[in-house]
PDB file of C-alpha atoms in Angstrom:
ATOM      1  CA  MET U  24       6.795  25.143   7.344  1.00  0.00           C
ATOM      2  CA  LEU U  25       6.112  21.926   5.282  1.00  0.00           C
ATOM      3  CA  GLY U  26       5.227  20.014   8.599  1.00  0.00           C
ATOM      4  CA  THR U  27       2.774  22.702   9.728  1.00  0.00           C
ATOM      5  CA  MET U  28       1.211  22.472   6.149  1.00  0.00           C
ATOM      6  CA  LEU U  29       0.887  18.843   6.450  1.00  0.00           C
ATOM      7  CA  GLU U  30      -0.681  19.071   9.904  1.00  0.00           C
ATOM      8  CA  LYS U  31      -3.194  21.607   8.616  1.00  0.00           C
ATOM      9  CA  GLY U  32      -4.083  19.513   5.684  1.00  0.00           C
ATOM     10  CA  GLU U  33      -3.170  22.209   3.237  1.00  0.00           C
ATOM     11  CA  LEU U  34      -1.017  19.652   1.279  1.00  0.00           C
ATOM     12  CA  ASP U  35      -2.825  16.747  -0.234  1.00  0.00           C
ATOM     13  CA  PHE U  36       0.023  15.157  -2.078  1.00  0.00           C
ATOM     14  CA  ALA U  37       1.640  13.589   0.910  1.00  0.00           C
ATOM     15  CA  ILE U  38       0.654  12.160   4.370  1.00  0.00           C
ATOM     16  CA  ARG U  39       2.878  11.205   7.447  1.00  0.00           C
ATOM     17  CA  MET U  40       2.417   7.507   8.165  1.00  0.00           C
ATOM     18  CA  TYR U  41       0.216   7.005  11.360  1.00  0.00           C
ATOM     19  CA  ASN U  42       0.477  10.676  12.020  1.00  0.00           C
ATOM     20  CA  ASN U  43       3.784   9.877  13.641  1.00  0.00           C
ATOM     21  CA  ARG U  44       5.799  13.019  13.844  1.00  0.00           C
ATOM     22  CA  THR U  45       9.035  11.251  14.724  1.00  0.00           C
ATOM     23  CA  LEU U  46       9.287   9.412  11.384  1.00  0.00           C
ATOM     24  CA  PRO U  47      11.691  11.274   8.895  1.00  0.00           C
ATOM     25  CA  GLU U  48      10.658  13.176   5.804  1.00  0.00           C
ATOM     26  CA  GLY U  49      11.432  10.052   3.641  1.00  0.00           C
ATOM     27  CA  TYR U  50       8.200   8.422   5.075  1.00  0.00           C
ATOM     28  CA  HIS U  51       5.945  10.826   3.316  1.00  0.00           C
ATOM     29  CA  THR U  52       4.070   9.394   0.530  1.00  0.00           C
ATOM     30  CA  VAL U  53       1.034  10.451  -1.794  1.00  0.00           C
ATOM     31  CA  HIS U  54      -2.336  11.090  -0.107  1.00  0.00           C
ATOM     32  CA  LEU U  55      -4.792   8.472  -0.703  1.00  0.00           C
ATOM     33  CA  ASP U  56      -8.349   9.480  -1.303  1.00  0.00           C
ATOM     34  CA  ASP U  57     -11.250   7.196  -1.365  1.00  0.00           C
ATOM     35  CA  VAL U  58      -9.059   3.991  -1.662  1.00  0.00           C
ATOM     36  CA  LYS U  59     -10.463   0.891   0.238  1.00  0.00           C
ATOM     37  CA  LEU U  60      -7.676  -1.607   1.178  1.00  0.00           C
ATOM     38  CA  LEU U  61      -9.216  -4.735   2.828  1.00  0.00           C
ATOM     39  CA  ALA U  62      -7.143  -7.522   4.275  1.00  0.00           C
ATOM     40  CA  VAL U  63      -8.446 -10.856   3.379  1.00  0.00           C
ATOM     41  CA  THR U  64      -7.632 -14.629   3.254  1.00  0.00           C
ATOM     42  CA  SER U  65      -9.196 -17.652   1.456  1.00  0.00           C
ATOM     43  CA  SER U  66     -12.519 -18.617   3.058  1.00  0.00           C
ATOM     44  CA  LEU U  67     -10.956 -21.877   3.502  1.00  0.00           C
ATOM     45  CA  ASN U  68      -8.227 -20.567   5.764  1.00  0.00           C
ATOM     46  CA  LEU U  69      -9.200 -18.716   8.806  1.00  0.00           C
ATOM     47  CA  ASP U  70      -6.494 -19.862  11.061  1.00  0.00           C
ATOM     48  CA  LYS U  71      -3.946 -17.642  12.784  1.00  0.00           C
ATOM     49  CA  GLU U  72      -1.247 -18.155  10.106  1.00  0.00           C
ATOM     50  CA  ALA U  73      -3.559 -16.827   7.499  1.00  0.00           C
ATOM     51  CA  ARG U  74      -3.983 -13.678   9.415  1.00  0.00           C
ATOM     52  CA  ASP U  75      -0.238 -12.808   8.718  1.00  0.00           C
ATOM     53  CA  LEU U  76      -0.813 -13.018   4.902  1.00  0.00           C
ATOM     54  CA  PRO U  77      -0.830  -9.527   3.512  1.00  0.00           C
ATOM     55  CA  ILE U  78      -3.496  -9.219   0.930  1.00  0.00           C
ATOM     56  CA  PHE U  79      -5.576  -6.350   0.018  1.00  0.00           C
ATOM     57  CA  PHE U  80      -8.684  -5.715  -2.127  1.00  0.00           C
ATOM     58  CA  PHE U  81      -8.049  -2.382  -4.412  1.00  0.00           C
ATOM     59  CA  ASP U  82     -11.056  -0.943  -6.386  1.00  0.00           C
ATOM     60  CA  GLY U  83     -10.496  -0.217  -9.968  1.00  0.00           C
ATOM     61  CA  LEU U  84      -7.895  -2.951 -10.442  1.00  0.00           C
ATOM     62  CA  ASP U  85      -8.407  -5.729 -13.057  1.00  0.00           C
ATOM     63  CA  GLU U  86      -5.293  -7.715 -12.251  1.00  0.00           C
ATOM     64  CA  VAL U  87      -3.668  -9.348  -9.376  1.00  0.00           C
ATOM     65  CA  ILE U  88      -0.560  -7.647  -8.182  1.00  0.00           C
ATOM     66  CA  LEU U  89       2.249  -9.430  -6.072  1.00  0.00           C
ATOM     67  CA  SER U  90       5.114  -7.476  -4.529  1.00  0.00           C
ATOM     68  CA  THR U  91       7.870  -9.603  -2.942  1.00  0.00           C
ATOM     69  CA  HIS U  92      10.560  -6.925  -3.093  1.00  0.00           C
ATOM     70  CA  PHE U  93      10.438  -3.265  -1.935  1.00  0.00           C
ATOM     71  CA  GLU U  94       9.190  -1.125  -4.802  1.00  0.00           C
ATOM     72  CA  HIS U  95       8.900  -4.160  -7.118  1.00  0.00           C
ATOM     73  CA  SER U  96       5.570  -5.598  -8.467  1.00  0.00           C
ATOM     74  CA  GLN U  97       4.614  -8.295 -10.818  1.00  0.00           C
ATOM     75  CA  LYS U  98       1.328  -9.792 -12.002  1.00  0.00           C
ATOM     76  CA  VAL U  99       0.171 -13.241 -10.878  1.00  0.00           C
ATOM     77  CA  PRO U 100      -2.709 -15.315 -12.414  1.00  0.00           C
ATOM     78  CA  ASP U 101      -4.906 -15.158  -9.581  1.00  0.00           C
ATOM     79  CA  ALA U 102      -5.458 -14.690  -5.775  1.00  0.00           C
ATOM     80  CA  THR U 103      -4.976 -18.402  -5.060  1.00  0.00           C
ATOM     81  CA  THR U 104      -1.345 -18.198  -6.623  1.00  0.00           C
ATOM     82  CA  ALA U 105      -0.716 -15.040  -4.528  1.00  0.00           C
ATOM     83  CA  LEU U 106      -1.742 -16.792  -1.373  1.00  0.00           C
ATOM     84  CA  SER U 107       0.487 -19.548  -2.004  1.00  0.00           C
ATOM     85  CA  ILE U 108       3.505 -17.579  -2.796  1.00  0.00           C
ATOM     86  CA  LEU U 109       2.953 -15.675   0.358  1.00  0.00           C
ATOM     87  CA  ARG U 110       2.934 -18.716   2.449  1.00  0.00           C
ATOM     88  CA  VAL U 111       6.567 -19.238   1.614  1.00  0.00           C
ATOM     89  CA  LYS U 112       7.867 -15.759   0.625  1.00  0.00           C
ATOM     90  CA  PRO U 113       7.442 -12.271   2.292  1.00  0.00           C
ATOM     91  CA  GLY U 114       5.518  -9.809   0.368  1.00  0.00           C
ATOM     92  CA  VAL U 115       1.975  -8.319  -0.287  1.00  0.00           C
ATOM     93  CA  ALA U 116      -0.625  -8.877  -2.781  1.00  0.00           C
ATOM     94  CA  ILE U 117      -3.073  -6.435  -4.240  1.00  0.00           C
ATOM     95  CA  ILE U 118      -6.319  -7.918  -5.635  1.00  0.00           C
ATOM     96  CA  PRO U 119      -9.054  -6.464  -7.706  1.00  0.00           C
ATOM     97  CA  GLU U 120     -12.274  -5.516  -5.662  1.00  0.00           C
ATOM     98  CA  SER U 121     -14.390  -7.773  -8.061  1.00  0.00           C
ATOM     99  CA  MET U 122     -12.830 -10.807  -6.644  1.00  0.00           C
ATOM    100  CA  HIS U 123     -14.230  -9.766  -3.080  1.00  0.00           C
ATOM    101  CA  GLU U 124     -17.715  -9.471  -4.568  1.00  0.00           C
ATOM    102  CA  GLN U 125     -17.446 -13.099  -5.975  1.00  0.00           C
ATOM    103  CA  GLY U 126     -17.267 -14.205  -2.359  1.00  0.00           C
ATOM    104  CA  GLU U 127     -13.932 -15.983  -2.988  1.00  0.00           C
ATOM    105  CA  HIS U 128     -12.272 -14.433   0.162  1.00  0.00           C
ATOM    106  CA  GLN U 129     -13.269 -13.408   3.455  1.00  0.00           C
ATOM    107  CA  PRO U 130     -11.971 -10.181   5.620  1.00  0.00           C
ATOM    108  CA  ILE U 131      -9.609 -10.840   8.404  1.00  0.00           C
ATOM    109  CA  ALA U 132      -7.640  -8.827  10.800  1.00  0.00           C
ATOM    110  CA  ILE U 133      -3.891  -8.494  10.165  1.00  0.00           C
ATOM    111  CA  ASN U 134      -1.006  -6.974  12.060  1.00  0.00           C
ATOM    112  CA  GLY U 135      -1.470  -3.058  11.754  1.00  0.00           C
ATOM    113  CA  ALA U 136       1.784  -2.573  13.413  1.00  0.00           C
ATOM    114  CA  ASN U 137       3.684  -3.831  10.319  1.00  0.00           C
ATOM    115  CA  HIS U 138       5.148  -0.509   8.972  1.00  0.00           C
ATOM    116  CA  LEU U 139       6.657  -2.049   6.123  1.00  0.00           C
ATOM    117  CA  LEU U 140       3.634  -3.745   4.869  1.00  0.00           C
ATOM    118  CA  ILE U 141       1.616  -0.652   5.010  1.00  0.00           C
ATOM    119  CA  ARG U 142       4.566   1.457   3.237  1.00  0.00           C
ATOM    120  CA  ARG U 143       4.719  -1.260   0.502  1.00  0.00           C
ATOM    121  CA  VAL U 144       1.172  -0.911  -0.435  1.00  0.00           C
ATOM    122  CA  LEU U 145       1.465   2.822  -0.315  1.00  0.00           C
ATOM    123  CA  LEU U 146       4.410   2.940  -2.467  1.00  0.00           C
ATOM    124  CA  TRP U 147       2.696   0.562  -5.028  1.00  0.00           C
ATOM    125  CA  TYR U 148      -0.071   3.059  -5.198  1.00  0.00           C
ATOM    126  CA  GLN U 149       2.132   6.108  -5.459  1.00  0.00           C
ATOM    127  CA  ASN U 150       4.124   4.503  -8.430  1.00  0.00           C
ATOM    128  CA  LEU U 151       0.481   3.710 -10.014  1.00  0.00           C
ATOM    129  CA  GLN U 152      -0.664   7.305  -9.739  1.00  0.00           C
ATOM    130  CA  LEU U 153       2.320   9.370 -10.307  1.00  0.00           C
ATOM    131  CA  ASN U 154       4.600   9.922 -13.389  1.00  0.00           C
ATOM    132  CA  PRO U 155       8.494  10.109 -13.012  1.00  0.00           C
ATOM    133  CA  GLU U 156       8.329  13.993 -13.124  1.00  0.00           C
ATOM    134  CA  LYS U 157       5.938  14.178 -10.064  1.00  0.00           C
ATOM    135  CA  ARG U 158       7.825  11.486  -8.159  1.00  0.00           C
ATOM    136  CA  PHE U 159      11.014  13.741  -8.758  1.00  0.00           C
ATOM    137  CA  ILE U 160       9.411  16.799  -7.472  1.00  0.00           C
ATOM    138  CA  ILE U 161       7.868  15.111  -4.376  1.00  0.00           C
ATOM    139  CA  SER U 162      11.140  13.315  -3.475  1.00  0.00           C
ATOM    140  CA  ASN U 163      13.050  16.667  -3.998  1.00  0.00           C
ATOM    141  CA  LEU U 164      10.585  19.065  -2.505  1.00  0.00           C
ATOM    142  CA  MET U 165      12.685  20.136   0.365  1.00  0.00           C
ATOM    143  CA  SER U 166      15.741  20.955  -1.476  1.00  0.00           C
ATOM    144  CA  LEU U 167      13.557  22.816  -4.124  1.00  0.00           C
ATOM    145  CA  LEU U 168      12.015  24.838  -1.328  1.00  0.00           C
ATOM    146  CA  GLN U 169      15.299  25.652   0.259  1.00  0.00           C
ATOM    147  CA  SER U 170      16.892  26.771  -2.948  1.00  0.00           C
ATOM    148  CA  ASN U 171      14.361  29.552  -3.440  1.00  0.00           C
TER     149      ASN U 171
END
């Protein structure tokens, strides 16, 4: 029943990653409306190595967020700091859209097959948007439906 509702778009609190029906229920996350994520790198570094640096611009953000552990985020001073950390440590950085308007970075293509990278960004956004009560309901939805 839940899978059918998701396919028809009747539920807007969750999406299934890449519409891949073989992924388990745990891969559901909140629905993203009008969120623009743009992979970028420093305008000085357009080599292949830079394409593996997961950095995204996010509209409405006013600080640089760096996530080097799953579901753990921290603030960093600027995008340059985030880039230098990501060169030596796996993670993802989410940068305010205003920095892109200043022309400090250029869009690039990154490996879209990296499920953990995309999931990490979506989890960050989910935690930003949802309070603990809503997260509890979403994570326990199946058991709540079965108990009624």
